[in-house]
Structures are given as C-alpha cells and as structure tokens.
Coordinates of C-alpha atoms in Angstrom, one line a residue:
X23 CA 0.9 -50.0 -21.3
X24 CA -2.2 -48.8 -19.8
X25 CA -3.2 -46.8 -22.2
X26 CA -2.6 -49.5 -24.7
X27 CA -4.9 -52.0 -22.8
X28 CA -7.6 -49.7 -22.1
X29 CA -7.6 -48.1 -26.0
X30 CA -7.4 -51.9 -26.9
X31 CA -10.6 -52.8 -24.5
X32 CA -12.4 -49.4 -25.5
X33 CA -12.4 -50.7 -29.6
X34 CA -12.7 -54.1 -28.9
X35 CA -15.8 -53.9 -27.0
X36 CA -17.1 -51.3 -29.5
X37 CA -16.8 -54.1 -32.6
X38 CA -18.3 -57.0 -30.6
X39 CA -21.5 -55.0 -29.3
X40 CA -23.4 -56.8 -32.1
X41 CA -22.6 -60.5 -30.7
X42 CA -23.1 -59.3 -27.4
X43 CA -26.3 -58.1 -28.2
X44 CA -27.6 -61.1 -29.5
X45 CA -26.0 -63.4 -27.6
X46 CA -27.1 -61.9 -24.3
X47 CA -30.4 -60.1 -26.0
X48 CA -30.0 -57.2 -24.9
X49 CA -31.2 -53.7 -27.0
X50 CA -29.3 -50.8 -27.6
X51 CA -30.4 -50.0 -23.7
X52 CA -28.1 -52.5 -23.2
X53 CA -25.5 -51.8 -25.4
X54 CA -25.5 -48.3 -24.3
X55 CA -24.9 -49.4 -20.7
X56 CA -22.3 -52.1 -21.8
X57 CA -20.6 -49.0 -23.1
X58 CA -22.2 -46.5 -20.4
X59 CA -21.6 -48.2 -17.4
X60 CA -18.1 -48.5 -17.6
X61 CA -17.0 -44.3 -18.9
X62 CA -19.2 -42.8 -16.2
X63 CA -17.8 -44.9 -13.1
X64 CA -14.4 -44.3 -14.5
X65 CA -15.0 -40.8 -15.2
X66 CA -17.3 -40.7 -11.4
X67 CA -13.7 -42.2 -9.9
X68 CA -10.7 -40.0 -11.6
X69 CA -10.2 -37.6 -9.4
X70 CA -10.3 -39.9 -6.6
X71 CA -7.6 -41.6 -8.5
X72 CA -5.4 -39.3 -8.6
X73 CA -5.6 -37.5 -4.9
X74 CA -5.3 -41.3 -3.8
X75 CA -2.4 -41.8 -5.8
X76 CA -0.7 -38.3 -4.6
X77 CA -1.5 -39.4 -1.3
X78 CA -1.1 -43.5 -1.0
X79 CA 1.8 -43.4 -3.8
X80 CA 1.7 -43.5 -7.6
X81 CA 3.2 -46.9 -8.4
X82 CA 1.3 -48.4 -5.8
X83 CA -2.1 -46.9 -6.4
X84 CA -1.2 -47.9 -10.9
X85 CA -0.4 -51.5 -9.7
X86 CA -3.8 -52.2 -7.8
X87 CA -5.7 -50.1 -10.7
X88 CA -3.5 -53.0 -13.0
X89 CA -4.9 -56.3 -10.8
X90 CA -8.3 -54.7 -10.6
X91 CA -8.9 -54.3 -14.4
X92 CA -7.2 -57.9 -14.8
X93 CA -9.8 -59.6 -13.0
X94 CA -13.0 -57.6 -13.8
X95 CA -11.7 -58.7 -17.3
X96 CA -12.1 -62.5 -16.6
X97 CA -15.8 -61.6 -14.8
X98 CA -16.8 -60.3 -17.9
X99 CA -15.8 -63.2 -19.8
X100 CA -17.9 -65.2 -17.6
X101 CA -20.9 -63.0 -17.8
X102 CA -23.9 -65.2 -18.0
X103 CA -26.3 -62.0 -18.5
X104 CA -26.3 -58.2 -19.5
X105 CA -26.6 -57.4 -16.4
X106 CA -23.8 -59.3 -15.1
X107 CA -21.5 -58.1 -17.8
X108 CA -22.9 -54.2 -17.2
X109 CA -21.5 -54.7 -13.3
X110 CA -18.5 -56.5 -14.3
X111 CA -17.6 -53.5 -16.3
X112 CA -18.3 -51.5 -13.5
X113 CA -15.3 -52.9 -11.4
X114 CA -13.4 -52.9 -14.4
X115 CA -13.7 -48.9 -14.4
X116 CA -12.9 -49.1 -10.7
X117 CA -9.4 -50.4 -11.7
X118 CA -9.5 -48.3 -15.2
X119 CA -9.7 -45.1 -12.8
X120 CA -6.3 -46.2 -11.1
X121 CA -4.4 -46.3 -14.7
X122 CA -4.6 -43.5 -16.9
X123 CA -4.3 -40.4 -14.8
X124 CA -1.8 -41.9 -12.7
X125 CA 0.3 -42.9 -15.6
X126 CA -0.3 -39.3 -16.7
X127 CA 0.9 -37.9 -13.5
X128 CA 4.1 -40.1 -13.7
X129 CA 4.7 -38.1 -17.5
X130 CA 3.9 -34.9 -15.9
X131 CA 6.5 -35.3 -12.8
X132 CA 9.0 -37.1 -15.1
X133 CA 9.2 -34.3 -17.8
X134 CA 9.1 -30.7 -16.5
X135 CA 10.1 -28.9 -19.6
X136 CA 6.9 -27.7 -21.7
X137 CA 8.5 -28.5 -24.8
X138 CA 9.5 -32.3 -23.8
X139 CA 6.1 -32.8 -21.9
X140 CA 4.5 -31.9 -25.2
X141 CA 6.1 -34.3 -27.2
X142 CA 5.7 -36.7 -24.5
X143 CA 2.6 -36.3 -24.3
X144 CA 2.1 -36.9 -28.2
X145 CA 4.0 -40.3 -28.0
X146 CA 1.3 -41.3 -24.9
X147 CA -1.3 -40.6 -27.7
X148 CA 0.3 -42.7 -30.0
X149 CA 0.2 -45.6 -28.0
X150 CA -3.4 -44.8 -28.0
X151 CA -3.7 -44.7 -31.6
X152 CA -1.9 -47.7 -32.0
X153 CA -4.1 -49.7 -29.3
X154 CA -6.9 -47.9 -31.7
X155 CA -5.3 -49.3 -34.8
X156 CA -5.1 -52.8 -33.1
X157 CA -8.6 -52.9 -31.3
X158 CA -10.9 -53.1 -34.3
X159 CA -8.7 -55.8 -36.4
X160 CA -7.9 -58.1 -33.0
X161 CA -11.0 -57.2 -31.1
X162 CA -12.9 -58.2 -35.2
X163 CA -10.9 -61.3 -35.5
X164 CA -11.5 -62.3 -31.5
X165 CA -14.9 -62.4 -32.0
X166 CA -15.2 -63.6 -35.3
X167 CA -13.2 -67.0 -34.3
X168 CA -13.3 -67.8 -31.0
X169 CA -16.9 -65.1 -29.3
X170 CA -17.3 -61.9 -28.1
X171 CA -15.8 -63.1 -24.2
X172 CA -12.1 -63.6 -25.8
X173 CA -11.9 -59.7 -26.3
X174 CA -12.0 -59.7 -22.2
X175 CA -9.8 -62.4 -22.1
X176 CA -7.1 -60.8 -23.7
X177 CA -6.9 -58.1 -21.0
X178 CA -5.5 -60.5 -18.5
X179 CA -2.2 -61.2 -20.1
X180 CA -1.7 -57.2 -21.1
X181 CA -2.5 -56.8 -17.7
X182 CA 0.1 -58.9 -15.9
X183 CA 3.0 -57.9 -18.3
X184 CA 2.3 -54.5 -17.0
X185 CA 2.3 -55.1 -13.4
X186 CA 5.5 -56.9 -13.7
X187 CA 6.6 -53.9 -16.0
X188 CA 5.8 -51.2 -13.5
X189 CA 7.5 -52.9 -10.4
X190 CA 10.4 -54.0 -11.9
X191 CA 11.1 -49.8 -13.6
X192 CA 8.1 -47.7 -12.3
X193 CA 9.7 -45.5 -9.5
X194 CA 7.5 -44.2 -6.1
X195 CA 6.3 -41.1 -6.2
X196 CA 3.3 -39.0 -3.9
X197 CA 2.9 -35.2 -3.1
X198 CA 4.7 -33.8 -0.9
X199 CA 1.6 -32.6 0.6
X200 CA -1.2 -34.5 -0.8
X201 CA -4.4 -33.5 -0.6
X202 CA -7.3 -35.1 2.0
X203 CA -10.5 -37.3 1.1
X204 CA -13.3 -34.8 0.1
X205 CA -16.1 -38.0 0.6
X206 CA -19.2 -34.9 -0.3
X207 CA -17.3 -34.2 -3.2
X208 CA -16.4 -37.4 -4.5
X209 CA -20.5 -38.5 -3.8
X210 CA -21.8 -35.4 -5.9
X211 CA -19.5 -36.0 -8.6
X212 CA -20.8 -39.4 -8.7
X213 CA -23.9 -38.9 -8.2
X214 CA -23.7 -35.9 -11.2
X215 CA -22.5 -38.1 -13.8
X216 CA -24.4 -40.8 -13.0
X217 CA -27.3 -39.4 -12.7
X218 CA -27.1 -37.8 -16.2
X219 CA -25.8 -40.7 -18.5
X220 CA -29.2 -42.7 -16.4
X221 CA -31.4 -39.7 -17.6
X222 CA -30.0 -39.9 -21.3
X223 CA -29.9 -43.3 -21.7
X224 CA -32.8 -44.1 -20.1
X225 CA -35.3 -41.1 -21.2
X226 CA -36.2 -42.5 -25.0
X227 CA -37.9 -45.5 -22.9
X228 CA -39.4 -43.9 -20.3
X229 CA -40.3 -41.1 -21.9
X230 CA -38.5 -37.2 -21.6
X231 CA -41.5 -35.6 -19.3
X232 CA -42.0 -38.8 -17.2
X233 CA -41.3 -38.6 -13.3
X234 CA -38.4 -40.9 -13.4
X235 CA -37.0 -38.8 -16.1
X236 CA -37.7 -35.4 -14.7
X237 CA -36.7 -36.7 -11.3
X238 CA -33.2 -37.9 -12.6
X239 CA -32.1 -35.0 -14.6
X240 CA -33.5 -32.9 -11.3
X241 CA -30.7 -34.9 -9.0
X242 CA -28.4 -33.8 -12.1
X243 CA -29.2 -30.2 -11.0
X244 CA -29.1 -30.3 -7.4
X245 CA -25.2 -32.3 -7.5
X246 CA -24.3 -29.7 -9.5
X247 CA -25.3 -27.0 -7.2
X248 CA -24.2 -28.9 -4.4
X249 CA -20.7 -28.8 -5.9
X250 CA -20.7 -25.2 -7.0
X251 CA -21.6 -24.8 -3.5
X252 CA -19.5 -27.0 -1.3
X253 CA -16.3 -27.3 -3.5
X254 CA -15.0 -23.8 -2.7
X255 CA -15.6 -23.7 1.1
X256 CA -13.1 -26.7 1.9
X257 CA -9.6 -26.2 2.1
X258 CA -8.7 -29.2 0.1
X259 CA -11.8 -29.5 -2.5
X260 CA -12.0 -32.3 -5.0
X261 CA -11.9 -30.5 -7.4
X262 CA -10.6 -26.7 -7.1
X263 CA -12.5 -24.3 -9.2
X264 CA -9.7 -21.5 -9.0
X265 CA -8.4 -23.9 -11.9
X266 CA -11.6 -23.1 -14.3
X267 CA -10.1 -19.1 -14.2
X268 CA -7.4 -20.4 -16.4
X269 CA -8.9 -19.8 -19.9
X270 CA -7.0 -22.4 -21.8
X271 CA -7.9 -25.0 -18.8
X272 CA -11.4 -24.5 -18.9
X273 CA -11.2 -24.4 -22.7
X274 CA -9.9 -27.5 -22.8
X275 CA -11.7 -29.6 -20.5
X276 CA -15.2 -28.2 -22.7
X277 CA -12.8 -29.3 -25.9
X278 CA -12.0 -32.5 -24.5
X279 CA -16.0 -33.1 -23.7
X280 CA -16.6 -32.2 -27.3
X281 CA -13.9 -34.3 -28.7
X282 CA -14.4 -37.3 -27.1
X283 CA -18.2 -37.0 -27.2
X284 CA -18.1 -37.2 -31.6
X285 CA -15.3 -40.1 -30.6
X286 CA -17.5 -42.5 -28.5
X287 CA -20.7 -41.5 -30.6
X288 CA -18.8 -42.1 -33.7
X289 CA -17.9 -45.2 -32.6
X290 CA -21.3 -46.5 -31.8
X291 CA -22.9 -45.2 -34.7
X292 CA -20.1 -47.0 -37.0
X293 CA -20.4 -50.2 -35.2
X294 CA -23.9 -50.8 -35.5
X295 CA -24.0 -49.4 -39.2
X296 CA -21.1 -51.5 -40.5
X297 CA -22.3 -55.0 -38.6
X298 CA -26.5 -53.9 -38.5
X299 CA -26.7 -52.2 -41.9
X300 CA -24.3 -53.5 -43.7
X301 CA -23.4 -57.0 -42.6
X302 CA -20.0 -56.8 -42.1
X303 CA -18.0 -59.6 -39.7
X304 CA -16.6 -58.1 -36.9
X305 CA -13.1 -58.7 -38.3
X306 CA -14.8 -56.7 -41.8
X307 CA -15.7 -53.9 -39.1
X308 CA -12.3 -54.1 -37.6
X309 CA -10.5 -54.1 -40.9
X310 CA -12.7 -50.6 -42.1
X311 CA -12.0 -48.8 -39.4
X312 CA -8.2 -49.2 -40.0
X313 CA -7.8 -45.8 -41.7
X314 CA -8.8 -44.2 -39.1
X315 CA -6.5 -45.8 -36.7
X316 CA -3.4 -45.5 -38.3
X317 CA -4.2 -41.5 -38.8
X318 CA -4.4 -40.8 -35.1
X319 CA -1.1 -42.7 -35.1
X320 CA 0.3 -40.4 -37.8
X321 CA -1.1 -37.2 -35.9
X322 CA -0.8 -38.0 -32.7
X323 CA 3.2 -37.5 -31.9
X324 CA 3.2 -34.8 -34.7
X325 CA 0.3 -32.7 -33.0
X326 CA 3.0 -33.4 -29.8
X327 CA 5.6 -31.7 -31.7
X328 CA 3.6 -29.1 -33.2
X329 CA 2.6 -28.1 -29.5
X330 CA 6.0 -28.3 -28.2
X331 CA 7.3 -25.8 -31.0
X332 CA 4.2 -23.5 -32.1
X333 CA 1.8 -23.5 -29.4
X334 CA -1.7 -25.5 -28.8
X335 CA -3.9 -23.4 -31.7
X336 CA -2.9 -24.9 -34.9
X337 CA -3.6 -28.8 -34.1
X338 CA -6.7 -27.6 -32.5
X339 CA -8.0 -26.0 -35.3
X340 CA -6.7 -28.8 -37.7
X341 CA -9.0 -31.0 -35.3
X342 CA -12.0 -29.0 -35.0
X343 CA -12.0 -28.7 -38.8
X344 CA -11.4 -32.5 -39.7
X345 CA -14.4 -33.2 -36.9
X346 CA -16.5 -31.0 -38.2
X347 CA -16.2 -32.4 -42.1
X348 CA -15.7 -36.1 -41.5
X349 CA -19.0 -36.2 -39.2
X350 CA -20.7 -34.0 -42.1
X351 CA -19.8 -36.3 -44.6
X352 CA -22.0 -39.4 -42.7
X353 CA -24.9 -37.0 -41.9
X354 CA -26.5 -38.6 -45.1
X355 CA -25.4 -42.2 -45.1
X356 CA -27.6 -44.8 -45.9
X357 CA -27.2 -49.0 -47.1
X358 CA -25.5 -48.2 -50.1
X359 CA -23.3 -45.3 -49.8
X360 CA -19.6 -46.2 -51.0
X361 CA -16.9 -47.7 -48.9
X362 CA -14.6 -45.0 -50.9
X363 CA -16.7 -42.5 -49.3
X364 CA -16.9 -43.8 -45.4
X365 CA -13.0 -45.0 -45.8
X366 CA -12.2 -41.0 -46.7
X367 CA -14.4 -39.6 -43.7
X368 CA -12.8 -42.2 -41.4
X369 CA -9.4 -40.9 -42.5
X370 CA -10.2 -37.2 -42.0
X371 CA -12.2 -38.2 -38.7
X372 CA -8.9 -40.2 -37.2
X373 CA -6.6 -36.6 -37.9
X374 CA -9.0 -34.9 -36.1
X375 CA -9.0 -37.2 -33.2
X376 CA -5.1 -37.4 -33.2
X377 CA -4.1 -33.8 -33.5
X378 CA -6.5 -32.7 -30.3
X379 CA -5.2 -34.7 -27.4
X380 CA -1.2 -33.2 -27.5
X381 CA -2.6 -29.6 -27.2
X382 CA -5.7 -30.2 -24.9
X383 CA -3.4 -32.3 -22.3
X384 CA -1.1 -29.5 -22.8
X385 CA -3.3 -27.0 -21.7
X386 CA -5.1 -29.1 -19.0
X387 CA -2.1 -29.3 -16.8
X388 CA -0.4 -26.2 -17.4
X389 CA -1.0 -24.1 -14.7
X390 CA -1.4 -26.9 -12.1
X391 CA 1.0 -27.4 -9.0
X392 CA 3.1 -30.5 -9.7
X393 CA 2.5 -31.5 -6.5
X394 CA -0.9 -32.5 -7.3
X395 CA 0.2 -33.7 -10.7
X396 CA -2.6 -36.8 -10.0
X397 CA -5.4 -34.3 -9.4
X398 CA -4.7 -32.3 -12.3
X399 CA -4.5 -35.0 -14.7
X400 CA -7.5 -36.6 -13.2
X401 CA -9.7 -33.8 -14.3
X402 CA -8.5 -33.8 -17.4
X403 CA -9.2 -37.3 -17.9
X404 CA -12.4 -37.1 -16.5
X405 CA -13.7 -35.0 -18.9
X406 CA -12.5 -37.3 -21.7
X407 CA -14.4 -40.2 -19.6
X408 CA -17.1 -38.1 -19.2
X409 CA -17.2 -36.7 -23.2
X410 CA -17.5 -40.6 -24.3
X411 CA -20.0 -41.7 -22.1
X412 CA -22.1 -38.4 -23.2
X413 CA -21.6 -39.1 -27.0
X414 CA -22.8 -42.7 -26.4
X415 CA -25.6 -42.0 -24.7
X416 CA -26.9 -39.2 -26.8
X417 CA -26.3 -40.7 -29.7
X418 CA -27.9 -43.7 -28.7
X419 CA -30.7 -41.9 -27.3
X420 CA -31.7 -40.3 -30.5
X421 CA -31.3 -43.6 -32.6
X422 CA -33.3 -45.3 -29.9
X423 CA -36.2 -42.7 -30.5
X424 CA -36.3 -42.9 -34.1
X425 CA -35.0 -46.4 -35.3
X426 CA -38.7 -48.2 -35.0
X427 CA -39.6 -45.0 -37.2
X428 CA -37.0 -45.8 -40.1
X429 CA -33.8 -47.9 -41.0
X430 CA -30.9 -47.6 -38.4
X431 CA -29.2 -45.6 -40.8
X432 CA -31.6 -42.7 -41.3
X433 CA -32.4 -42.7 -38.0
X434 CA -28.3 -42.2 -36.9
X435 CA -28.8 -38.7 -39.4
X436 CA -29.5 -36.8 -36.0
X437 CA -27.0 -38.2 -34.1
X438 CA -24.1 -37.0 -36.7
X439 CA -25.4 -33.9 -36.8
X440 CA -24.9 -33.8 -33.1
X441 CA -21.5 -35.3 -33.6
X442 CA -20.7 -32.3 -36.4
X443 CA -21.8 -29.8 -34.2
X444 CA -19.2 -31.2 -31.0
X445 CA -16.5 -30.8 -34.0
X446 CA -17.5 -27.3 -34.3
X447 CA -17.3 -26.3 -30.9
X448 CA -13.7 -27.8 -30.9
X449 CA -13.0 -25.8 -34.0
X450 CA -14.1 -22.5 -32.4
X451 CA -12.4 -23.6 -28.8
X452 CA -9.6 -24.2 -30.7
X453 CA -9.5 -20.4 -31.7
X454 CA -11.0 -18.6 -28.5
X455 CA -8.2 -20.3 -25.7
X456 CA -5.5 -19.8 -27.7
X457 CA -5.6 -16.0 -27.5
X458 CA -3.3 -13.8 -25.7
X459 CA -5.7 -12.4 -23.5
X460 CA -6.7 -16.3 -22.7
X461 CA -2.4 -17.2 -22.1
X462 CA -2.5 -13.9 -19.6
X463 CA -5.3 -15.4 -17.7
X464 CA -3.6 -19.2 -17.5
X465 CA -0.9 -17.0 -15.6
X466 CA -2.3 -15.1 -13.2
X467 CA -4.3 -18.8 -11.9
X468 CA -1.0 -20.3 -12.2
X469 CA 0.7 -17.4 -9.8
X470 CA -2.6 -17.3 -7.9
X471 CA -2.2 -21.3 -7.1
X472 CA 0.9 -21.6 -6.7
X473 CA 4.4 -20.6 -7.2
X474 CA 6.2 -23.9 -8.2
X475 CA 3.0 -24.5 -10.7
X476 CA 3.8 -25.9 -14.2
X477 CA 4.8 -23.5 -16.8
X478 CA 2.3 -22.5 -19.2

C-alpha cells in the first residue's frame, strides 16, 4: 500500500506539472522544486527512518509516516502558491520517509530465505509498476476533470485504508539492539543532498561560476568530507561505510542512482514534451505512457524470479541494455516524430525499469545484519530518492539553459543523452558486481559485520 500511494503520487504529480505551472506561474524552477523538494527531503530523511523505526518500532514508526503523508496531501491541495505547495511537499516527504524503507524492512525480516525475499521483492515492484500504470491514466483524468489539487486529494483515502490496514495485520517489530541517533550524521547527509539538488537546480539561473553557485556546490564538498570523516569514528554511524566493501552493495546503490536518475529525468522530459510540445491533455499524457507501465508490471515479478533462481546479472544487464536504447531512441525527438516510435521506446524503457529493482534490492541488503534491517533498506532507498531527484534536476538544468535558445524539444537532446549514458553505466554495473571476485567480497563484509547477516 505504501508503495502503491507513493508510485501513484510520484506519476500523478509528474502529468499535472503543466496545470500546476500555469495555474500557480511558476517556471521549470518551479516545477523542478515541485518535483525536487519532495525526493531530496525524503532521500535527506531515509536513514533516519529506518534507525527510528529499528529503534521506536516498525509498525509504529509506518503508521505516523501513513498520517503524515495523509495530511501534507490535503496542504497541497490547498496550496494558494508555489511556494506553499513546494513546503507542503516537504512535510509530505517527512511522512514519505516513514513508508517505504520500513515497509522494506518488514519484507526483509518477514522472508529470510534469498530465494523467497527475491521474489518478494519482485511482487513489491509490481505494486510499483501497477501504481505506475495507474498514475498517468488517474492522475491524467484527475486533472483533466476536476484540477491539478484532486491528484493530492486522492492520497487521503489511500492513506487511511492503509493505516487501518497495518493495525489491524502489520505485526511489531524493532532491533534487538537498535542503533543510537547520529544527529552530525543525519545534518551532513542533509545538508549534502540538499545542498547539491539547490546547486543544480538553481545554477542555470544564477549562473555556474557565480558565488551562490560556487558557494553551494562548496558546502556539497565539505558535507561530504565531513561524513567521510566523522561516519567511521562513531560506534553507531548513520551510515556504516564497512557496507560500501561489499562490491555488489556498492554496485548497487551507484546502479540504483543511475537507474532512477534516467527514471525521474525521463519522466520530466516526457511530461513536458507530450503536454508543451505536443498538446496532449493530461489524461492523453496519462494514456501514452501506458506501455510503459504495464512493462514494469510484466518485468517486475519476473526480474524477482529470475533473481531468486539465476543470480542478479542477467535482469541487470537486460536493464542496462533497454536504458541505454529506449533513452537513445528520444535523443532526436522533435514535434513531429511518430507516436509509433515514442510508444516503442516507452515500452523498451519500462523493461528496463522493471527488471533492475529485484536484483539491485537484492544486492543492497544482502550482506546486512537483520537486526538493522531498517538501516539497510534505508540506504538503499535513499539512493533511489536521491537518483530521481538528481535526474530531475539535471535534466531540468540543461533544458533550462538551452530552451530560450530553441524549441523545448531540441533543447531536451542533451538531457537524453545524459539519461543514455545513466543506462550505460547500469549496463556495465550490471556486469562488473556480478563477478565472482565481487560475490567473495560481499562475504567477507557480511562475516566482517556480522555473523547472523543476511545470506548473500
């Protein structure tokens, strides 16, 4: 359910950025942060998340993350401004942070077999793909009928079946030894993320070599260091870098970067070329993005069972080759270029998306101690957070630079490229942690952190 409602709220929003934008007159500044604001404060808050929900209790930490999202959803709907809407998603990524990687770390403690958690796993991203598959044609047809605020709307109901759903079956769980508050940690990881999407988004405007700019990306630098620094000194870090020896973990929180960066940029681009260039409704924009829905729904269980029974490397290299041609085939796309031919990269596009998750959430929490199941996950879906809100931003960046130059269209060209060449680091990802001498490694962090971790 809480992937469903946040999959849902991720293509919804996605279709109605047009109406928002002219409603509320806001540029694609504003559009990126309607988008922006909401990925990096999830991503900023994941791995608070999860230690909170190891230590305060799962059920309890998913049901406020349930009420939270609920009600930033009716702020939204109100929002009289842009700027009002962009802090309204803000506390709806406060309660966003609460849902996923605690739902994940429910999975994770509820199937402990590798084979089962796989195609566990692949079902969780079929939910995904159907919320996906639903998003465009509902969030369209919202916004077409009754104006961009219904998409928000909608959340609330979603919402409250699910917090009657999780008390009524959701057990309690929490770590038998959870780990403590890392505030430092939590505050450069913010201040990271946030500091980076504000330098990417914001640069085009300002300019790349002005002082706000240089001074933002500069804070970038100095978080990191301070976290490179800091992180391994405390007993209980945020986030434990011993984890980032694992080949296969590592690889797969740079895949999921890469993969969800051509996701979220994809999406933006599309958007604004179907409704801008084209002049598609929304419910037209919903309705074309169908095919690539319903392949992530295909792909997604099967790249679970393919994981269970053959190992991680062939749905990642089925995804890094299907990224890699669908965001080639829209590197020249201009006003008239055939439906035929955007329908058949949306297909290709929507395998790629749904064969990576099973193997790269596979791979992420192998190796991790159970009993930090929330952690583990957290980081995993950080990146994802994190991958989005970098696509968006760099995408929109470039079309921002370059649209008062030429037609939205040719001035997206760059930003496909940049989505192509994400697909091709998945592709070569794909290859690299799936070697035996990668495996070996996952082990020896797994043995090094902790007996009872999760087979790889």
């Amino acid at each position: 359910m809480s992937l469903f409602i946040v999959g849902l709220d991720i293509t919804a929003v996605n279709i109605a950025l047009p109406s928002i934008g002219r409603d509320l007159d806001a540029g694609i500044s504003g559009l990126q942060w309607t988008v922006g604001s909401y990925t990096v404060v999830m991503a900023s808050l994941l791995m608070f998340a999860g230690s909170t929900a190891d230590r305060r209790g799962r059920k309890r930490t998913f049901v406020t993350g349930l009420a939270v999202f609920s009600v930033a959803s009716l702020l939204c709907s109100l929002a009289p401004s842009v700027e009002f809407l962009v802090v309204s998603r803000v506390l709806q990524a406060v309660g966003g942070s609460m849902m996923n990687p605690v739902a994940m770390s429910i999975i994770t403690n509820a199937f402990t077999i590798p084979r089962e958690r796989a195609q566990a796993v692949g079902i969780w991203g079929a939910v995904f793909g159907i919320s996906m598959a639903l998003g465009p044609v509902v969030g369209g047809a919202l916004v077409s009928s009754l104006g961009w605020r219904s998409i928000f709307l909608i959340n609330i109901p979603l919402g409250v079946a699910a917090i009657f759903l999780t008390l009524r079956f959701v057990p309690e769980s929490r770590a038998p030894r959870p780990r403590r508050f890392d505030p430092a940690g939590q505050a450069l990881v913010t201040v990271l993320l946030a500091t980076l999407t504000y330098g990417i988004i914001e640069a085009p405007g300002r300019g790349w070599s002005s002082a706000a700019t240089v001074a933002t990306f500069s804070l970038s630098v100095v978080a990191l260091l301070g976290l490179l620094v800091y992180e391994p000194r405390r007993e209980d870090p945020l986030v434990d870098l011993r984890f980032f020896r694992s080949v296969p973990f590592a690889s797969s929180i740079t895949i999921s970067v890469a993969a969800f960066a051509a996701f979220g940029g994809f999406l933006f681009l599309n958007t604004l070329y179907l409704q801008e260039t084209r002049g598609l409704s929304p419910v037209q924009a919903g309705l074309a993005t169908l095919p690539m829905a319903a392949m992530i729904v295909v792909a997604a269980p099967l790249s679970g069972r393919l994981v269970g029974r053959v190992g991680p490397r062939l749905p990642l290299l089925v995804s890094g080759v299907c990224f890699v041609a669908a965001c080639a085939m829209l590197t020249g796309i201009d006003p008239a270029t055939p439906f035929a031919w955007l329908f058949a990269a949306y297909v290709i596009f929507g395998i790629g998306f749904g064969f990576v998750n099973a193997p790269i959430t596979n791979a992420a929490v192998s190796g991790m101690p159970r009993a930090q199941a929330g952690v583990a996950s957290a980081i995993a879906t950080t990146s994802r957070q994190f991958g989005q809100t970098l696509g968006v931003a760099v995408v929109g960046a470039i079309v921002a630079s370059r649209v008062g130059e030429s037609g939205l269209s040719a001035a997206s060209h760059p930003g496909w490229w940049t989505l192509t060449a994400c697909g091709g680091l998945v592709l070569l990802l794909g290859f690299t942690a799936t070697t035996t001498r990668a495996r070996e490694s996952a082990r020896r962090t797994a043995a090094e952190l902790n007996p009872e971790a999760l087979a790889v």
